[in-house]
């Protein structure tokens, strides 16, 4: 236990004092502040002279001023943060000969992985929270709104699910750093998996051309089917789906699929009043379970591989 | 348990693919002994240490440290052993004090005791003056001294010292040997010393084992080895001559 704490403490201070983290953090902070600020200005403009609807504050997360909304931004670049924080966590120590020194102390091998992972979780958590706090401040400045209790709860779950999502990628990076002895290889593998899941899978989902003689509805249905199949392999999709519902109380469906078929129904129901928080959470429960499950899976593989690794530094 | 050997291996083997790094090793080291572990490069000395520490899986055979199996009870075994690695790694961004604090915390030492032990250890290896300097800026020998300080901090019952005096200046070497002698005399510590510097081995070791391509070809006191190779009355032969005789015979 004390060993785990020791490793965690050392890793956290390593992260916070590393220029890698500093650059990453300032980049993310700058971009998200800019995006939310623009979104805020746009919302303020749209709402000019109208009665303020409920949950204006949450709109900061989902509406786009320039580029894309914050939720999308995290879905896209969150993985990169996780990967960058973890891709060399084990193999660097391996190459520098500190791993065998660490493991010669009275601790289990898991403690090394756990300590490093928990340190990463803490760092990511702090980063996400800091950004949300800044956004809250911006909301006050641009829109003059203070988030209500319900909105705060939703923000909390937004943070929580985002944390799980980014930490899944941290777990992937740690796994790579165990699988590959060379830091360059694990960096490349991280980059490749990010590109694969963030660009290739979404592109594949929208690239299929309509078959000849296929009706418009048939095509749409087939595309939706394809998307659903591919989304089983896409943490990003799962994250976006759960975010859409958690941050938007008016959303009554997690996937875009139904919205196409029953368009009117949906637009009617948008005026039927917002969902309560637990209704929203219930709706995206499968997505959240999926995210947690792949995180756990990733860990299980890491443990098994690391347990049997030859640890010597020549 | 009294009378129990500090280290015991039975038919211990380690294979890397087709290569046999350690071949049916039967080794026994009693508590309080300073055991000199000799052998040419690649003989399997480090591999043996790693198997005793539970850092490398044996291919077959058993290893015991105070009767404990390093595979089954790695934590209890590693609590007994201080290990000075051959290719030591350090966290370059820490200074010596922080490094020792980290090691102490990993071992669950209370902060106050850790501080005292760290100061004493740094003094014993002659690093007290440089304790605030980042390890990245240490010279090779200073790092070696720090490695010894880490072992001292832990106050283990057994010390595995893998080529501890490499890169040390004469003062460092003298300190190292003094520390070994003092610890065994005052605290009954057991030492397993791998080294190629035979005069040093001759000076501090109570018993010697010679390993050649994975096999332990001899073990015993200096006098026993000498008698085995040169007969009685061969007192003028040094360990170096004895060792070379064993080496040439096994590789011939
Ligand atoms: N990971 C590995 N994969 C394959 N072979 C290995 C591995 N580690 C060590 N060996 C081999 O095992 C043998 C024993 O190595 P070991 O490090 O135990 O030698 P040593 O006696 O400590 O030598 P030295 O005096 O040079 O330190 C060597 O032939 C080495 O090539
Ligand atoms: Mg060696």
mmCIF file of N, CA and C in Angstrom, chain A residues 2-3 5-7 9-10 93 96-98 100-109 308-314, chain B residues 14 16 46-47 50 54-57 75 78-79 83 85 87-91 99 102-103 105-108 150 154:
data_model
loop_
_atom_site.group_PDB
_atom_site.id
_atom_site.type_symbol
_atom_site.label_atom_id
_atom_site.label_comp_id
_atom_site.label_asym_id
_atom_site.label_seq_id
_atom_site.Cartn_x
_atom_site.Cartn_y
_atom_site.Cartn_z
ATOM 1 N N UNK A 2 1.847 1.252 0.897
ATOM 2 C CA UNK A 2 2.705 2.441 0.955
ATOM 3 C C UNK A 2 3.556 2.520 -0.305
ATOM 4 N N UNK A 3 3.853 1.351 -0.889
ATOM 5 C CA UNK A 3 4.623 1.352 -2.137
ATOM 6 C C UNK A 3 3.806 1.979 -3.259
ATOM 7 N N UNK A 5 1.451 4.129 -2.950
ATOM 8 C CA UNK A 5 1.367 5.574 -2.709
ATOM 9 C C UNK A 5 2.670 6.259 -3.132
ATOM 10 N N UNK A 6 3.794 5.614 -2.813
ATOM 11 C CA UNK A 6 5.093 6.200 -3.156
ATOM 12 C C UNK A 6 5.230 6.360 -4.670
ATOM 13 N N UNK A 7 4.878 5.309 -5.398
ATOM 14 C CA UNK A 7 5.012 5.371 -6.857
ATOM 15 C C UNK A 7 4.090 6.446 -7.418
ATOM 16 N N UNK A 9 2.875 9.089 -5.945
ATOM 17 C CA UNK A 9 3.319 10.444 -5.635
ATOM 18 C C UNK A 9 4.458 10.875 -6.556
ATOM 19 N N UNK A 10 5.406 9.957 -6.742
ATOM 20 C CA UNK A 10 6.539 10.291 -7.599
ATOM 21 C C UNK A 10 6.070 10.564 -9.026
ATOM 22 N N UNK A 93 11.446 3.111 -17.979
ATOM 23 C CA UNK A 93 12.122 2.590 -16.780
ATOM 24 C C UNK A 93 12.878 1.307 -17.094
ATOM 25 N N UNK A 96 16.071 2.324 -18.884
ATOM 26 C CA UNK A 96 17.029 3.042 -18.053
ATOM 27 C C UNK A 96 17.494 2.224 -16.863
ATOM 28 N N UNK A 97 16.936 1.016 -16.711
ATOM 29 C CA UNK A 97 17.395 0.141 -15.640
ATOM 30 C C UNK A 97 16.802 0.461 -14.288
ATOM 31 N N UNK A 98 15.813 1.346 -14.249
ATOM 32 C CA UNK A 98 15.205 1.645 -12.958
ATOM 33 C C UNK A 98 14.088 0.664 -12.622
ATOM 34 N N UNK A 100 14.128 -2.643 -12.722
ATOM 35 C CA UNK A 100 14.544 -3.756 -11.869
ATOM 36 C C UNK A 100 14.866 -3.255 -10.464
ATOM 37 N N UNK A 101 15.338 -2.019 -10.378
ATOM 38 C CA UNK A 101 15.553 -1.461 -9.046
ATOM 39 C C UNK A 101 14.238 -1.322 -8.304
ATOM 40 N N UNK A 102 13.229 -0.845 -9.014
ATOM 41 C CA UNK A 102 11.898 -0.686 -8.429
ATOM 42 C C UNK A 102 11.352 -2.032 -7.977
ATOM 43 N N UNK A 103 11.470 -3.028 -8.861
ATOM 44 C CA UNK A 103 10.861 -4.326 -8.573
ATOM 45 C C UNK A 103 11.666 -5.140 -7.572
ATOM 46 N N UNK A 104 12.913 -4.717 -7.295
ATOM 47 C CA UNK A 104 13.680 -5.404 -6.268
ATOM 48 C C UNK A 104 13.233 -4.955 -4.881
ATOM 49 N N UNK A 105 12.425 -3.914 -4.819
ATOM 50 C CA UNK A 105 11.872 -3.487 -3.532
ATOM 51 C C UNK A 105 10.632 -4.322 -3.226
ATOM 52 N N UNK A 106 10.246 -4.386 -1.946
ATOM 53 C CA UNK A 106 9.115 -5.253 -1.607
ATOM 54 C C UNK A 106 7.775 -4.714 -2.104
ATOM 55 N N UNK A 107 7.465 -4.955 -3.352
ATOM 56 C CA UNK A 107 6.162 -4.568 -3.882
ATOM 57 C C UNK A 107 5.778 -5.539 -4.988
ATOM 58 N N UNK A 108 4.477 -5.614 -5.254
ATOM 59 C CA UNK A 108 4.010 -6.461 -6.343
ATOM 60 C C UNK A 108 4.171 -5.727 -7.661
ATOM 61 N N UNK A 109 4.254 -6.494 -8.715
ATOM 62 C CA UNK A 109 4.394 -5.842 -10.017
ATOM 63 C C UNK A 109 3.180 -4.983 -10.341
ATOM 64 N N UNK A 308 4.602 -11.724 -16.420
ATOM 65 C CA UNK A 308 5.492 -12.759 -16.918
ATOM 66 C C UNK A 308 6.704 -12.190 -17.662
ATOM 67 N N UNK A 309 6.862 -10.890 -17.629
ATOM 68 C CA UNK A 309 7.954 -10.276 -18.376
ATOM 69 C C UNK A 309 9.312 -10.513 -17.738
ATOM 70 N N UNK A 310 10.284 -10.676 -18.560
ATOM 71 C CA UNK A 310 11.666 -10.766 -18.097
ATOM 72 C C UNK A 310 12.131 -9.347 -17.788
ATOM 73 N N UNK A 311 12.517 -9.123 -16.535
ATOM 74 C CA UNK A 311 12.908 -7.769 -16.153
ATOM 75 C C UNK A 311 14.406 -7.719 -15.989
ATOM 76 N N UNK A 312 15.128 -7.423 -16.997
ATOM 77 C CA UNK A 312 16.538 -7.128 -16.748
ATOM 78 C C UNK A 312 16.992 -6.066 -17.721
ATOM 79 N N UNK A 313 17.997 -5.377 -17.306
ATOM 80 C CA UNK A 313 18.253 -4.116 -17.978
ATOM 81 C C UNK A 313 19.528 -4.139 -18.784
ATOM 82 N N UNK A 314 19.897 -5.310 -19.302
ATOM 83 C CA UNK A 314 21.082 -5.293 -20.165
ATOM 84 C C UNK A 314 20.653 -5.297 -21.614
ATOM 85 N N UNK B 14 18.139 -22.112 -15.677
ATOM 86 C CA UNK B 14 17.499 -21.060 -16.460
ATOM 87 C C UNK B 14 17.933 -21.201 -17.910
ATOM 88 N N UNK B 16 17.500 -19.654 -21.798
ATOM 89 C CA UNK B 16 16.985 -18.643 -22.721
ATOM 90 C C UNK B 16 16.977 -19.285 -24.092
ATOM 91 N N UNK B 46 24.558 -13.075 -12.651
ATOM 92 C CA UNK B 46 23.451 -12.136 -12.495
ATOM 93 C C UNK B 46 22.112 -12.847 -12.624
ATOM 94 N N UNK B 47 22.045 -13.780 -13.552
ATOM 95 C CA UNK B 47 20.797 -14.538 -13.732
ATOM 96 C C UNK B 47 20.411 -15.250 -12.437
ATOM 97 N N UNK B 50 18.975 -12.774 -10.009
ATOM 98 C CA UNK B 50 17.625 -12.364 -10.395
ATOM 99 C C UNK B 50 16.601 -13.445 -10.060
ATOM 100 N N UNK B 54 13.337 -13.266 -7.461
ATOM 101 C CA UNK B 54 12.002 -13.409 -8.041
ATOM 102 C C UNK B 54 11.767 -12.488 -9.219
ATOM 103 N N UNK B 55 12.823 -11.917 -9.776
ATOM 104 C CA UNK B 55 12.646 -11.043 -10.930
ATOM 105 C C UNK B 55 12.719 -11.815 -12.240
ATOM 106 N N UNK B 56 13.305 -13.008 -12.181
ATOM 107 C CA UNK B 56 13.358 -13.881 -13.355
ATOM 108 C C UNK B 56 12.806 -15.239 -12.961
ATOM 109 N N UNK B 57 11.989 -15.795 -13.826
ATOM 110 C CA UNK B 57 11.408 -17.112 -13.564
ATOM 111 C C UNK B 57 12.433 -18.196 -13.830
ATOM 112 N N UNK B 75 7.212 -10.701 -1.934
ATOM 113 C CA UNK B 75 7.334 -9.528 -1.078
ATOM 114 C C UNK B 75 8.202 -9.831 0.138
ATOM 115 N N UNK B 78 11.807 -10.166 -0.949
ATOM 116 C CA UNK B 78 12.455 -8.907 -1.336
ATOM 117 C C UNK B 78 12.656 -7.966 -0.154
ATOM 118 N N UNK B 79 11.890 -8.197 0.908
ATOM 119 C CA UNK B 79 12.105 -7.397 2.109
ATOM 120 C C UNK B 79 13.443 -7.737 2.752
ATOM 121 N N UNK B 83 19.678 -5.136 -3.051
ATOM 122 C CA UNK B 83 20.277 -5.543 -4.329
ATOM 123 C C UNK B 83 20.995 -4.360 -4.957
ATOM 124 N N UNK B 85 22.546 -3.457 -8.247
ATOM 125 C CA UNK B 85 22.553 -3.968 -9.620
ATOM 126 C C UNK B 85 23.882 -3.728 -10.318
ATOM 127 N N UNK B 87 24.082 -2.975 -13.859
ATOM 128 C CA UNK B 87 23.867 -1.784 -14.691
ATOM 129 C C UNK B 87 22.773 -0.957 -14.039
ATOM 130 N N UNK B 88 23.186 -0.163 -13.091
ATOM 131 C CA UNK B 88 22.209 0.481 -12.259
ATOM 132 C C UNK B 88 21.495 1.621 -12.974
ATOM 133 N N UNK B 89 20.215 1.718 -12.737
ATOM 134 C CA UNK B 89 19.460 2.840 -13.271
ATOM 135 C C UNK B 89 19.074 3.790 -12.158
ATOM 136 N N UNK B 90 18.983 5.075 -12.503
ATOM 137 C CA UNK B 90 18.570 6.064 -11.511
ATOM 138 C C UNK B 90 17.572 7.017 -12.133
ATOM 139 N N UNK B 91 16.770 7.629 -11.290
ATOM 140 C CA UNK B 91 15.902 8.689 -11.785
ATOM 141 C C UNK B 91 16.731 9.965 -11.825
ATOM 142 N N UNK B 99 15.953 10.345 -3.836
ATOM 143 C CA UNK B 99 16.026 8.942 -4.260
ATOM 144 C C UNK B 99 15.932 8.031 -3.038
ATOM 145 N N UNK B 102 12.504 7.995 -1.608
ATOM 146 C CA UNK B 102 11.617 7.176 -2.433
ATOM 147 C C UNK B 102 11.789 5.693 -2.096
ATOM 148 N N UNK B 103 13.048 5.261 -2.034
ATOM 149 C CA UNK B 103 13.315 3.854 -1.685
ATOM 150 C C UNK B 103 12.748 3.524 -0.298
ATOM 151 N N UNK B 105 10.282 4.923 1.218
ATOM 152 C CA UNK B 105 8.822 4.876 1.177
ATOM 153 C C UNK B 105 8.346 3.571 0.536
ATOM 154 N N UNK B 106 9.054 3.140 -0.497
ATOM 155 C CA UNK B 106 8.693 1.870 -1.129
ATOM 156 C C UNK B 106 8.806 0.718 -0.140
ATOM 157 N N UNK B 107 9.738 0.875 0.815
ATOM 158 C CA UNK B 107 9.921 -0.172 1.806
ATOM 159 C C UNK B 107 9.055 0.029 3.037
ATOM 160 N N UNK B 108 8.242 1.071 3.002
ATOM 161 C CA UNK B 108 7.331 1.306 4.113
ATOM 162 C C UNK B 108 8.000 1.780 5.389
ATOM 163 N N UNK B 150 21.629 3.005 -1.057
ATOM 164 C CA UNK B 150 20.263 2.470 -1.106
ATOM 165 C C UNK B 150 20.173 1.116 -0.405
ATOM 166 N N UNK B 154 18.193 0.179 3.459
ATOM 167 C CA UNK B 154 17.196 -0.873 3.627
ATOM 168 C C UNK B 154 17.541 -1.787 4.809
#
